[in-house]
Short mmCIF file of C-alpha atoms in Angstrom, two decimals:
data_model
loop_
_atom_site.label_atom_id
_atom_site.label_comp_id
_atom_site.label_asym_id
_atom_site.label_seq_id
_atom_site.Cartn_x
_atom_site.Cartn_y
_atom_site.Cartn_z
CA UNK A 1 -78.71 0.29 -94.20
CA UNK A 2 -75.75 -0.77 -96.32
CA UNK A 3 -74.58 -4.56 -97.40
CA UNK A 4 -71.23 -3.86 -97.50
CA UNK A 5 -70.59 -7.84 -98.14
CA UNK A 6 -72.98 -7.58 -101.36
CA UNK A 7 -71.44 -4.54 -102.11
CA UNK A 8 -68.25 -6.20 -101.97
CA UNK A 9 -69.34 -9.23 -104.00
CA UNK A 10 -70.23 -7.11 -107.16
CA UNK A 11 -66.40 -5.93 -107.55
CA UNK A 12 -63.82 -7.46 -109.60
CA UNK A 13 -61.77 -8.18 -106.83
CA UNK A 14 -64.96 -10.11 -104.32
CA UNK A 15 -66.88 -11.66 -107.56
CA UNK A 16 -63.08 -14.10 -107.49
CA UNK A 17 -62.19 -14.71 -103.97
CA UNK A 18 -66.62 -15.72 -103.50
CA UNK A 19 -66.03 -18.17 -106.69
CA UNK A 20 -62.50 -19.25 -104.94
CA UNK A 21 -63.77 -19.74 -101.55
CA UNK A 22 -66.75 -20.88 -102.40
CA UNK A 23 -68.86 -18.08 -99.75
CA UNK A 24 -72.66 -16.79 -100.61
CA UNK A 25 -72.89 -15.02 -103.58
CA UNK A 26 -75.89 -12.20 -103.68
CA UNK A 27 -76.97 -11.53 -107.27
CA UNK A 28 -77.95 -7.96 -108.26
CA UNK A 29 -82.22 -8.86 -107.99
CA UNK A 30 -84.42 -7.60 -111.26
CA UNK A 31 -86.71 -4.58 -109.25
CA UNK A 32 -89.78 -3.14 -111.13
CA UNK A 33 -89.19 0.20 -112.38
CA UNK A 34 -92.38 2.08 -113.80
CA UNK A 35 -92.27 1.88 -117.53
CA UNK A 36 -90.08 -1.87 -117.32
CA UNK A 37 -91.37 -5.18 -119.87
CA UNK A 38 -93.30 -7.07 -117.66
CA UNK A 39 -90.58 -9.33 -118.80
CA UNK A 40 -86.75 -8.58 -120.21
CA UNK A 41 -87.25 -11.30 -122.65
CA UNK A 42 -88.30 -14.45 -123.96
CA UNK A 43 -90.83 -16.73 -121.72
CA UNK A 44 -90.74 -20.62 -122.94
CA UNK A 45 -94.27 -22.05 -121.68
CA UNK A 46 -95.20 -25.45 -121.16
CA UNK A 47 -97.61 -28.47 -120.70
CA UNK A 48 -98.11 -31.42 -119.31
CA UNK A 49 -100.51 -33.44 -121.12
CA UNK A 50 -104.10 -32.64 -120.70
CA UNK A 51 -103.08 -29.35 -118.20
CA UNK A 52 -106.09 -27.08 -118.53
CA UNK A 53 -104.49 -23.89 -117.79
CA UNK A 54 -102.16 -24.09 -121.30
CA UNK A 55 -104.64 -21.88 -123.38
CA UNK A 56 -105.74 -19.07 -121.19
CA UNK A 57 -102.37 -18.57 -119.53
CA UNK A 58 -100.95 -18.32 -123.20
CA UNK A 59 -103.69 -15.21 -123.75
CA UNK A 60 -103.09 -13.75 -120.69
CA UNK A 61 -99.12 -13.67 -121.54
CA UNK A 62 -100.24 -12.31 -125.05
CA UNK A 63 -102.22 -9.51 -124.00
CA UNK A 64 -99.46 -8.61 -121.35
CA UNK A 65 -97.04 -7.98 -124.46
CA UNK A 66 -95.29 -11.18 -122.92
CA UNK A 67 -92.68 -12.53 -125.90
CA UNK A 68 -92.65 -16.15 -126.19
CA UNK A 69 -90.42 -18.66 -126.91
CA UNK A 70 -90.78 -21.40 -129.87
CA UNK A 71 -90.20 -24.57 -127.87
CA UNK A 72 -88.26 -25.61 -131.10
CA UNK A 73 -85.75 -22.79 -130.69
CA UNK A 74 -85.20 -23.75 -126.69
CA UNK A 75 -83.08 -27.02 -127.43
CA UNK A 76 -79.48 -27.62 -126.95
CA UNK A 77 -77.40 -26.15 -129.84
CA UNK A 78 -75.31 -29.24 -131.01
CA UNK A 79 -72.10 -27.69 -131.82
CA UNK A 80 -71.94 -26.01 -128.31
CA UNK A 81 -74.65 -27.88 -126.31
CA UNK A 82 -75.98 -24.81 -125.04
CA UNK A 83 -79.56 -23.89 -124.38
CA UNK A 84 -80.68 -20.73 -126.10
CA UNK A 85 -81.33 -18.91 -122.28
CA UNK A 86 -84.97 -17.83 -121.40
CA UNK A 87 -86.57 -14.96 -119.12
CA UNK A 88 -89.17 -17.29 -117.53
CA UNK A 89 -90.33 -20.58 -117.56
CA UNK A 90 -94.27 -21.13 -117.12
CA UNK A 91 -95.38 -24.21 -117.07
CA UNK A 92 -98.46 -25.75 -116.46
CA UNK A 93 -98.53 -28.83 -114.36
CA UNK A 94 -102.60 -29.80 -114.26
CA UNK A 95 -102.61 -32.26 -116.33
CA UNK A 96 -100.66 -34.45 -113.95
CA UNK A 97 -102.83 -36.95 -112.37
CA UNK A 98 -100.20 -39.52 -110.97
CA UNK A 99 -96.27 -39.61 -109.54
CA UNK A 100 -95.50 -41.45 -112.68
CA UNK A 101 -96.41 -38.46 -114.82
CA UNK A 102 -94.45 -36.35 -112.74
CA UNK A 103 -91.84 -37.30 -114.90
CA UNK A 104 -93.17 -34.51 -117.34
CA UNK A 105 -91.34 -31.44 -114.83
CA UNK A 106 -87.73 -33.65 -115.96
CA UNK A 107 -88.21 -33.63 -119.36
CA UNK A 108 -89.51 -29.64 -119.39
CA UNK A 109 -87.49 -27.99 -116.65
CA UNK A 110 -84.19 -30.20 -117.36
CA UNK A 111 -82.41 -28.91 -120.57
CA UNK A 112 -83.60 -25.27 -118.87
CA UNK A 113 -82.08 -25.83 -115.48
CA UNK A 114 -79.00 -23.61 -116.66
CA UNK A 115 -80.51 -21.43 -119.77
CA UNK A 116 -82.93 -19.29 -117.23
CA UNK A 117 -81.31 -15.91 -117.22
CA UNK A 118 -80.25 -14.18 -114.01
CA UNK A 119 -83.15 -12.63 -111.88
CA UNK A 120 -84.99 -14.79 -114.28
CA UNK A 121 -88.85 -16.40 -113.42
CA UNK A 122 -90.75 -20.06 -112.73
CA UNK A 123 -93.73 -20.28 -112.28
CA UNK A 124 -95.35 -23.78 -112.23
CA UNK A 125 -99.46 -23.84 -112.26
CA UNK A 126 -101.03 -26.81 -110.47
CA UNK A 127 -104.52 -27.95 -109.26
CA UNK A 128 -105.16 -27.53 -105.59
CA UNK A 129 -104.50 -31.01 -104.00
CA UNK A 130 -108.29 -30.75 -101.74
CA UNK A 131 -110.10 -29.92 -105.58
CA UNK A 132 -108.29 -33.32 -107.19
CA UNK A 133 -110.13 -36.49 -108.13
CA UNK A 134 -108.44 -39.35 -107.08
CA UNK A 135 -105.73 -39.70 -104.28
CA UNK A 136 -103.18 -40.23 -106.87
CA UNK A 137 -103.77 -36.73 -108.30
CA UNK A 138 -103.99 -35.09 -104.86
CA UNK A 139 -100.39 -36.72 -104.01
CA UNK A 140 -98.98 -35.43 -107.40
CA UNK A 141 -100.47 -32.29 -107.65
CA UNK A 142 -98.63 -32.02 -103.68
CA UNK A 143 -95.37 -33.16 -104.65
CA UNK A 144 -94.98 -30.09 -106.95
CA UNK A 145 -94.27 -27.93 -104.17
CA UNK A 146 -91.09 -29.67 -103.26
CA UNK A 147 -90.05 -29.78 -106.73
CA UNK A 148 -90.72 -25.88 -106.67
CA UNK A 149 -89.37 -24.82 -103.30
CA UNK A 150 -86.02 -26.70 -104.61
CA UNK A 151 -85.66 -25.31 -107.94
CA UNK A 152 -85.90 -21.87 -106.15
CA UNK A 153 -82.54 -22.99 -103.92
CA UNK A 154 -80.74 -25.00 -106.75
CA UNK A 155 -81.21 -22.27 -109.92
CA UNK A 156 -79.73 -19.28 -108.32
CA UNK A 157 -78.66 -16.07 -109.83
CA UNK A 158 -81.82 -14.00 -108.74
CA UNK A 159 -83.77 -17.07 -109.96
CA UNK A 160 -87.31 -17.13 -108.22
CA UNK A 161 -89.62 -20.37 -108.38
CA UNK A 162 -93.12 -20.26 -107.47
CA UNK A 163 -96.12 -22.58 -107.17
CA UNK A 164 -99.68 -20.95 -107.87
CA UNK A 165 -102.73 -23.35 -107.75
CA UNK A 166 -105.92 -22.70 -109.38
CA UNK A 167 -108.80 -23.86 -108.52
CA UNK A 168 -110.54 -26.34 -110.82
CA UNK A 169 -114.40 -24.75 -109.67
CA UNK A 170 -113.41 -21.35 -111.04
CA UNK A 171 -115.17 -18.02 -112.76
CA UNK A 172 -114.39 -15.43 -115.11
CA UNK A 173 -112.56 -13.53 -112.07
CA UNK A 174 -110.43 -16.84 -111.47
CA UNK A 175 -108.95 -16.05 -114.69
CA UNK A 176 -108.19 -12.18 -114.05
CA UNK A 177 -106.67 -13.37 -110.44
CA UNK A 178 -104.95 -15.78 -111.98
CA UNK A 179 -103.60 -12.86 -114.77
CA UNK A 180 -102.60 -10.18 -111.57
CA UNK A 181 -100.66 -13.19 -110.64
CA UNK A 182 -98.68 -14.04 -112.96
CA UNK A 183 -97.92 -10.17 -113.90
CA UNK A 184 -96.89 -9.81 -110.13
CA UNK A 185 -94.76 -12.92 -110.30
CA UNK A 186 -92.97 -12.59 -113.54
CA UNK A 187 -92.26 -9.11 -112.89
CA UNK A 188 -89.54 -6.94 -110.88
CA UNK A 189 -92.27 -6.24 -108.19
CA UNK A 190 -91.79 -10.29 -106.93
CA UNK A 191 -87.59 -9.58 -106.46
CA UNK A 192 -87.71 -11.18 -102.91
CA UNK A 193 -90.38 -13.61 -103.29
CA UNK A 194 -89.13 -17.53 -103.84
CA UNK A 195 -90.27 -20.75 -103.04
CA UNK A 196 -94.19 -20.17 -102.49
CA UNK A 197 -97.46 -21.28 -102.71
CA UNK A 198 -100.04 -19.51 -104.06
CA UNK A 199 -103.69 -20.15 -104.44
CA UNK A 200 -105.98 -18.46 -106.78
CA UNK A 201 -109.57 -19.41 -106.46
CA UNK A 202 -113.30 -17.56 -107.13
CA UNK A 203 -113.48 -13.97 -106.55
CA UNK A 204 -114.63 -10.69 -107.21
CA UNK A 205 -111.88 -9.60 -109.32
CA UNK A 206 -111.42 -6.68 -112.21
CA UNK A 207 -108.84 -6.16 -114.46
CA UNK A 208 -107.63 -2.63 -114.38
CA UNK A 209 -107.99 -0.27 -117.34
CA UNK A 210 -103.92 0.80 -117.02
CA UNK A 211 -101.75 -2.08 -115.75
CA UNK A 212 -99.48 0.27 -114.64
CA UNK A 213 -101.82 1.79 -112.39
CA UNK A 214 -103.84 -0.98 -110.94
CA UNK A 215 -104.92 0.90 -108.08
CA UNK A 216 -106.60 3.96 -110.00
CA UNK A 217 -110.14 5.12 -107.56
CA UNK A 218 -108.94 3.38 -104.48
CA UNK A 219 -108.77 4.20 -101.06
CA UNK A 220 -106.08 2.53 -99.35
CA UNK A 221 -105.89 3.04 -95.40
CA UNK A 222 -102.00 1.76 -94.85
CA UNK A 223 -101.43 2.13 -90.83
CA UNK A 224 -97.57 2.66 -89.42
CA UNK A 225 -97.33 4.34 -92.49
CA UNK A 226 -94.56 7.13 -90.91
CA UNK A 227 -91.49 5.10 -91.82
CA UNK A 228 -89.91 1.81 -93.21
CA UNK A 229 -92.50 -0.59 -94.95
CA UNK A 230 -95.42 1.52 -94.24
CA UNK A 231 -93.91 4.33 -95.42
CA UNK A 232 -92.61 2.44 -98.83
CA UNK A 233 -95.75 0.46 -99.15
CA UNK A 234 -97.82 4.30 -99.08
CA UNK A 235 -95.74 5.56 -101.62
CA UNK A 236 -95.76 2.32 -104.09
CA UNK A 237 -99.45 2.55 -103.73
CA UNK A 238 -99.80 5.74 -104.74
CA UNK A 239 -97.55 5.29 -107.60
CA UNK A 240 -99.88 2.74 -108.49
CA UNK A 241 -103.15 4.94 -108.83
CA UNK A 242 -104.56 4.73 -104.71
CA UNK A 243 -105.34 8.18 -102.68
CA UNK A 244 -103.63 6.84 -99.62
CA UNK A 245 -104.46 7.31 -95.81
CA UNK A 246 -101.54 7.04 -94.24
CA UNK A 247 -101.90 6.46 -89.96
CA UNK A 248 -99.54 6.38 -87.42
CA UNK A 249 -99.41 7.85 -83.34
CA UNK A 250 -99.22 11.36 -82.82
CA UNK A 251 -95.32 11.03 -81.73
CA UNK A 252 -94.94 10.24 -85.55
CA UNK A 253 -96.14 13.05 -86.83
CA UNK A 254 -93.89 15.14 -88.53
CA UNK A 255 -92.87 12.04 -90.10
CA UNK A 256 -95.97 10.68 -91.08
CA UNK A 257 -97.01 14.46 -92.53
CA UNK A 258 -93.65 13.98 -94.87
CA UNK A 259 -94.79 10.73 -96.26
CA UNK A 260 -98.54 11.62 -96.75
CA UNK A 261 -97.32 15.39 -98.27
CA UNK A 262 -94.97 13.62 -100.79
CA UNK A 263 -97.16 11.36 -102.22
CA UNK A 264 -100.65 13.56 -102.17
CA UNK A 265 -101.96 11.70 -99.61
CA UNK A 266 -103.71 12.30 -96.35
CA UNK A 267 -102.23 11.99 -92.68
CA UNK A 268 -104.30 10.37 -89.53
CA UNK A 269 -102.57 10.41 -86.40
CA UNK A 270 -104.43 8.11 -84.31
CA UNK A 271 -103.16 5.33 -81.98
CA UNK A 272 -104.45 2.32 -82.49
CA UNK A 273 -104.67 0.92 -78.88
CA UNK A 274 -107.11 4.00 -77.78
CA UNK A 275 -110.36 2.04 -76.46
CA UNK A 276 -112.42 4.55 -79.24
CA UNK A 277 -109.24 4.40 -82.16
CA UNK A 278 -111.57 1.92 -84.18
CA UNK A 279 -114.82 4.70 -84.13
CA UNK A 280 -112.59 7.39 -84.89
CA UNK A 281 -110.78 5.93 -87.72
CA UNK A 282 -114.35 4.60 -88.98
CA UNK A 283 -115.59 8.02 -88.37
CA UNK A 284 -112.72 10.01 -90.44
CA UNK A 285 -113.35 7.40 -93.40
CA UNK A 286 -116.58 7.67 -93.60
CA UNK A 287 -116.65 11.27 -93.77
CA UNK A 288 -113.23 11.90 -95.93
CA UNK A 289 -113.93 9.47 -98.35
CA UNK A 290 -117.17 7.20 -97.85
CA UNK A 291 -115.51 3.81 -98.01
CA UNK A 292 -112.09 2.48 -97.55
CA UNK A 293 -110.89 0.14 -100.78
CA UNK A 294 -108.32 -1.65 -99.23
CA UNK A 295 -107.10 -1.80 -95.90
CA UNK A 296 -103.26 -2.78 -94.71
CA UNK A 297 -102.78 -3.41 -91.20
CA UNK A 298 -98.79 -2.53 -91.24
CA UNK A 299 -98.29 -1.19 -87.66
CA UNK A 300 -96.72 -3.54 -85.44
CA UNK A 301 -93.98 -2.99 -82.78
CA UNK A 302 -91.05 -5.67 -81.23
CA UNK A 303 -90.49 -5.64 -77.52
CA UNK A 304 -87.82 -8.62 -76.83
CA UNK A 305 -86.93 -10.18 -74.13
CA UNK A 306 -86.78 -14.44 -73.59
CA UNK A 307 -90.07 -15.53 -71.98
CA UNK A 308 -88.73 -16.18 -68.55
CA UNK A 309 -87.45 -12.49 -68.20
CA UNK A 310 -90.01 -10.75 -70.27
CA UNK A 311 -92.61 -8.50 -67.82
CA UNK A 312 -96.50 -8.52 -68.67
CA UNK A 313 -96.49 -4.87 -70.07
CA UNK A 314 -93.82 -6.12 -73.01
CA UNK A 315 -96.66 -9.24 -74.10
CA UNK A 316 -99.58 -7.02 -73.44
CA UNK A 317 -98.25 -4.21 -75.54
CA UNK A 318 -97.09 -6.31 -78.39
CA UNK A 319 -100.21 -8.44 -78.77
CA UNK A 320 -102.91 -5.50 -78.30
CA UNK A 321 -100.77 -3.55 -81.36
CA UNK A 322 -99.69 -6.03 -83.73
CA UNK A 323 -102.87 -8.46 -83.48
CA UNK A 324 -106.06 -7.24 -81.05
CA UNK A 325 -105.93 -3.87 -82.79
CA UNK A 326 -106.17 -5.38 -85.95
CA UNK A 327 -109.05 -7.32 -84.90
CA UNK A 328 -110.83 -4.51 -83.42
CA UNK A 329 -110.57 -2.31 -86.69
CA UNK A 330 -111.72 -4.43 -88.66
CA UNK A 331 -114.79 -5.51 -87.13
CA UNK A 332 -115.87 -1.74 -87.21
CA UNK A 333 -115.15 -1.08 -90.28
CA UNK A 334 -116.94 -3.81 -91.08
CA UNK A 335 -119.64 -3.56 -88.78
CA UNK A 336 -120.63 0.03 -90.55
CA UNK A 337 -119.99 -1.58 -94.10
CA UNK A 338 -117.40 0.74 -94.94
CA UNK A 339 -115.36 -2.11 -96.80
CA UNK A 340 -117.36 -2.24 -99.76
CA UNK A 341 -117.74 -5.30 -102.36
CA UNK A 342 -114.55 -5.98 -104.02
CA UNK A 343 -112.90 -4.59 -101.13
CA UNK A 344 -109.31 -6.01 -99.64
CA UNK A 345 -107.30 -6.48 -96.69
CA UNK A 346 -103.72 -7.02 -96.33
CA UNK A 347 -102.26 -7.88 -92.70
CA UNK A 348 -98.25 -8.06 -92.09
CA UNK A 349 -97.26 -11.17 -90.17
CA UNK A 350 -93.43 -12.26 -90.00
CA UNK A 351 -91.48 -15.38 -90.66
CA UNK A 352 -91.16 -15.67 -86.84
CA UNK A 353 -94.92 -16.29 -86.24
CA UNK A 354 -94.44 -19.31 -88.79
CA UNK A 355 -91.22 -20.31 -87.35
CA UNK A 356 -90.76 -18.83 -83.92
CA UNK A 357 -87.56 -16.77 -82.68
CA UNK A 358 -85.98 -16.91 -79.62
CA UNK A 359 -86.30 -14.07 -77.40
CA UNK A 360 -89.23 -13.19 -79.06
CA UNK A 361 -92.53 -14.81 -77.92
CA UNK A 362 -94.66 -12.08 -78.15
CA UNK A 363 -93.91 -11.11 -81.09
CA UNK A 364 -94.26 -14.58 -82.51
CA UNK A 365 -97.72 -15.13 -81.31
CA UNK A 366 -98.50 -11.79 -82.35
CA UNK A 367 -97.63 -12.53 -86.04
CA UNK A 368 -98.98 -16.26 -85.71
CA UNK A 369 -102.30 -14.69 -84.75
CA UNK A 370 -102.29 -13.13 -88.20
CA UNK A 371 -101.91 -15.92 -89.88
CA UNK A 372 -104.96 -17.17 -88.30
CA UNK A 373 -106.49 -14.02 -88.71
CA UNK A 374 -106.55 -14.76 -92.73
CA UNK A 375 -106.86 -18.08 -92.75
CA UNK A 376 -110.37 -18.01 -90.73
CA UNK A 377 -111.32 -14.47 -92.36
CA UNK A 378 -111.10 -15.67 -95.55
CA UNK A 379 -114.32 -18.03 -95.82
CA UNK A 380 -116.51 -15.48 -93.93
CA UNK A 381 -115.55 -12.58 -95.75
CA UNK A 382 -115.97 -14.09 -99.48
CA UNK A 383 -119.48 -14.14 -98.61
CA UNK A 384 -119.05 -10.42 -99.24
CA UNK A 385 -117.26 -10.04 -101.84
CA UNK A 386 -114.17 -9.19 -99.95
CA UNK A 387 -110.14 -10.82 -100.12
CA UNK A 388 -107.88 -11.12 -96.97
CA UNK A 389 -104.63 -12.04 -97.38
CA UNK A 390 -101.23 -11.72 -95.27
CA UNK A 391 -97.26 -11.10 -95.97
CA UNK A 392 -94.76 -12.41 -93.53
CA UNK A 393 -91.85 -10.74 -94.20
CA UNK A 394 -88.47 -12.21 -93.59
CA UNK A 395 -84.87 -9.84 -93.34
CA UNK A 396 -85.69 -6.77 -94.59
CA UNK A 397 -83.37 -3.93 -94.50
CA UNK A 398 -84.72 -1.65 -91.92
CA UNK A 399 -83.91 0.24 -88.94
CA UNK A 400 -84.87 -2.13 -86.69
CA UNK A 401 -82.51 -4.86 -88.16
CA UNK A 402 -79.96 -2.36 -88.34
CA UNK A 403 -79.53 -2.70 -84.59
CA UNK A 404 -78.65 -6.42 -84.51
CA UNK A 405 -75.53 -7.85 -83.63
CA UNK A 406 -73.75 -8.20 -86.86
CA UNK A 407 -72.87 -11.64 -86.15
CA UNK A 408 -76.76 -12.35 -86.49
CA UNK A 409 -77.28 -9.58 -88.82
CA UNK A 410 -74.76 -11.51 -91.44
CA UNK A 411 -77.19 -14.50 -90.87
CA UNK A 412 -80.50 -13.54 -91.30
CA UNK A 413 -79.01 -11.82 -94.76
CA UNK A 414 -77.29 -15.08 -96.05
CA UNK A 415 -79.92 -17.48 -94.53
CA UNK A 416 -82.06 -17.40 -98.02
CA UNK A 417 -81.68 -18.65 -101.20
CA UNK A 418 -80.93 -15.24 -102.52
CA UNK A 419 -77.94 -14.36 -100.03
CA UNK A 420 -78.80 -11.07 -98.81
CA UNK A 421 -81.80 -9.19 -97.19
CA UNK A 422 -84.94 -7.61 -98.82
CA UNK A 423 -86.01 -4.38 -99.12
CA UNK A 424 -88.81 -2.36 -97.57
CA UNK A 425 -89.96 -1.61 -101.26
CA UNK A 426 -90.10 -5.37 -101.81
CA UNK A 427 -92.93 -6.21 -99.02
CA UNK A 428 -94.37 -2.94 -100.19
CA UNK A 429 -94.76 -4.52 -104.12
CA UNK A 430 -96.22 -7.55 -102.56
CA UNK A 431 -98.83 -6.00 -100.62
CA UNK A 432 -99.90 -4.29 -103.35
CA UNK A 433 -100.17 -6.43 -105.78
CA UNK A 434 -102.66 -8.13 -103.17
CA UNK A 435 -104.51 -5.39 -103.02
CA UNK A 436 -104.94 -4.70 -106.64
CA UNK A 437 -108.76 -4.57 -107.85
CA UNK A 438 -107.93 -7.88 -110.08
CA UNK A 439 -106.17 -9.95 -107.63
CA UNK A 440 -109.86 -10.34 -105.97
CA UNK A 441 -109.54 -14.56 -106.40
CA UNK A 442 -106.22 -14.51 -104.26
CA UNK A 443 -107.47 -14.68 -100.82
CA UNK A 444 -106.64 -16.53 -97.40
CA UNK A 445 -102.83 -16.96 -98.84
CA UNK A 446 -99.73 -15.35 -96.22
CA UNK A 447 -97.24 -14.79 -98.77
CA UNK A 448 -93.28 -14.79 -97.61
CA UNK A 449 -90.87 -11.86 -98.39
CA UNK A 450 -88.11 -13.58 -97.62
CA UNK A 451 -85.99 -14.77 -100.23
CA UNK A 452 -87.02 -18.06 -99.74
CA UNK A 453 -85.38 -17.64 -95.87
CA UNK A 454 -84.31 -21.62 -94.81
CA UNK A 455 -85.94 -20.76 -91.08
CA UNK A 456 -89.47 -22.16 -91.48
CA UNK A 457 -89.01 -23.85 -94.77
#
């Protein structure tokens, strides 16, 4: 599907009437292409005093071939007052243990507010308000997520701001988490992902041997894999390394076959709301490959209609697909321990089951369900060794939104702080970076795709 107003935007003739009239402006967003820097340019780092994270976050950026800025070389120029521009701004916020040392983020992020370059990076590093030692800590380390979540809207230009806090109680895979995070973050693969929180904590986590193919040995099962974001989230993860199993229902199956033929995968036409799909899919596994690595639950299906008009079939269809089945899968495959240690799974939720959406109930409660599908997973599961985490994407550019009205088709594009709507390959780069061998700390997070979308914020 085609932006035409973007489109428009990027020519001579829309790039003056937008900076006349004052109308959203998309920017052209930084995507990963194999063989890209992790970062096209300079990164300026910073401290706040006593932060803890200062010193490993400055090897991790080392050994990622990460260019830093001298912070003597990132100060106004005083014949032009300029600020020499950077590619990213890290900066590590732990060592703020009241509101009056929040005053540290002004002196840092101020003289850089305009010398970020476009599609540019922040990432600030905090301490997760629950792990703090005093009240006063807990409220400061807090108050860094508005400061985040408004740099993201106020820095434009492709600009991304993020929040990731580390836990204090951490282990050498805290550290590697923390590392997959940042190289997901600061890269292309994070385009279309602004204004969140992010928690890295204790994990089974290992740092891949190629960082360009951080999914080499695994077996990802990625269901509704036929078209749209399961069929762009099977072929990023098999550009990244993973022998994919890509599933959908039989009436997808010459589409599904295309996918799994094109990236060297392997097809499963199953559907999921078959009383014996879980044993059969457990079955299949077990036999093809002897475990499933990671698995994404990606199938999910709309059926809208407003609450007082909607018919039982339209909520019983849409909750037994997009949350029940997930449910039942999962316990089987982990009833049989086919999910081995070190193992991940990656659910797709949606703005609308943080936000709601009218006409669209089901669907909401579906994708809310997720949500708490993580967030209660994730204790039980770390027992074994195993991460859950969630995306919820926001307006991505699919078939399904090409059917909207345009009037509300124009809004869900320009209702972010990066004017215009993501791309399937941009919930597909989240998901994997989730399910990456060394993102094993990251777990019980539901990480938007949405451009930092104002519904929900």
């Amino acid at each position: 599907m085609t932006d035409r107003y973007a489109s428009f935007v990027q020519s001579g003739a829309g790039r003056a009437l937008v900076k006349r009239l004052g109308l959203p402006d998309p920017p052209r967003l930084r995507r990963h292409t194999p063989g890209d820097p992790l970062v096209p340019g300079l990164v300026l780092t910073g401290a706040a005093d006593g932060g803890r994270l200062a010193e490993p976050v400055g090897r991790i950026l080392a050994a990622a071939g990460v260019a830093l800025r001298d912070p003597a070389t990132a100060v106004a120029d005083p014949a032009t007052g300029r600020t020499p521009a950077s590619a990213a701004l890290v900066y590590d916020a732990t060592g703020i243990t009241d509101s009056a040392g929040l005053r540290q983020l002004y002196d840092f992020f101020h003289p850089q507010a305009r010398a970020v370059q476009p599609s540019g990076r922040v990432v600030v590093l905090g301490t997760p308000p629950a792990e703090c030692a005093t009240p006063r800590e807990a409220t400061a380390q807090r108050a860094l997520e508005g400061f985040v979540r408004s740099v993201g809207k106020e820095f434009g230009r492709g600009i991304t701001a993020q929040l990731v806090y580390v836990t204090k109680t951490g282990d050498a895979g805290t550290l590697t988490g923390l590392e997959a995070t940042l190289r997901f973050l600061l890269s292309g693969r994070s385009a279309y992902v602004s204004g969140q929180v992010i928690r890295v904590g204790a994990g089974q986590a290992t740092a891949p041997a190629d960082w360009d193919r951080p999914l080499d040995g695994q077996v990802v099962l990625v269901t509704g894999a036929a078209r749209g974001i399961g069929a762009a989230l099977a072929r990023v993860l098999a550009r990244d390394g993973a022998q994919v199993v890509a599933l959908d229902i039989p009436s997808a199956g010459d589409e599904l076959a295309a996918v799994a033929n094109e990236i060297g995968g392997t097809a499963v036409q199953l559907d999921l709301t078959a009383p014996d799909a879980p044993t059969r899919l457990a079955e299949h596994l077990a036999a093809r490959h002897g475990r499933v690595d990671v698995v994404v639950h990606n199938a999910g299906i709309t059926r809208d209609k407003t609450l007082g008009r909607m018919d039982a079939d339209r909520w019983d269809s849409v909750l037994d697909i997009n949350l029940s089945s997930q449910e039942r899968i999962t316990d089987v495959l982990l009833e049989r321990e086919l999910i081995p240690a070190g193992g991940r799974i990656v659910t797709v939720s949606s703005i609308a089951g943080i936000a709601g959406n009218r006409g669209q109930t089901n669907y909401a409660t579906s994708k809310a369900g997720v949500v708490g599908l993580v967030e209660s997973l994730a204790p039980v599961l770390a027992e074994r060794g195993i991460s859950v985490n969630g995306v919820a994407p926001g307006f991505i550019e699919t078939r399904l939104t090409a059917r909207v009205p345009l009037v509300l088709r124009e809004a869900g594009r320009r209702m972010n702080s990066l004017s215009q709507g993501g791309l399937p390959v941009d919930v597909a780069e989240t998901i994997g970076w989730l399910a990456w061998p060394a993102s094993g700390a990251v777990s019980g997070n539901v990480v938007r795709v949405c451009g930092q979308s104002l519904l929900g914020a």
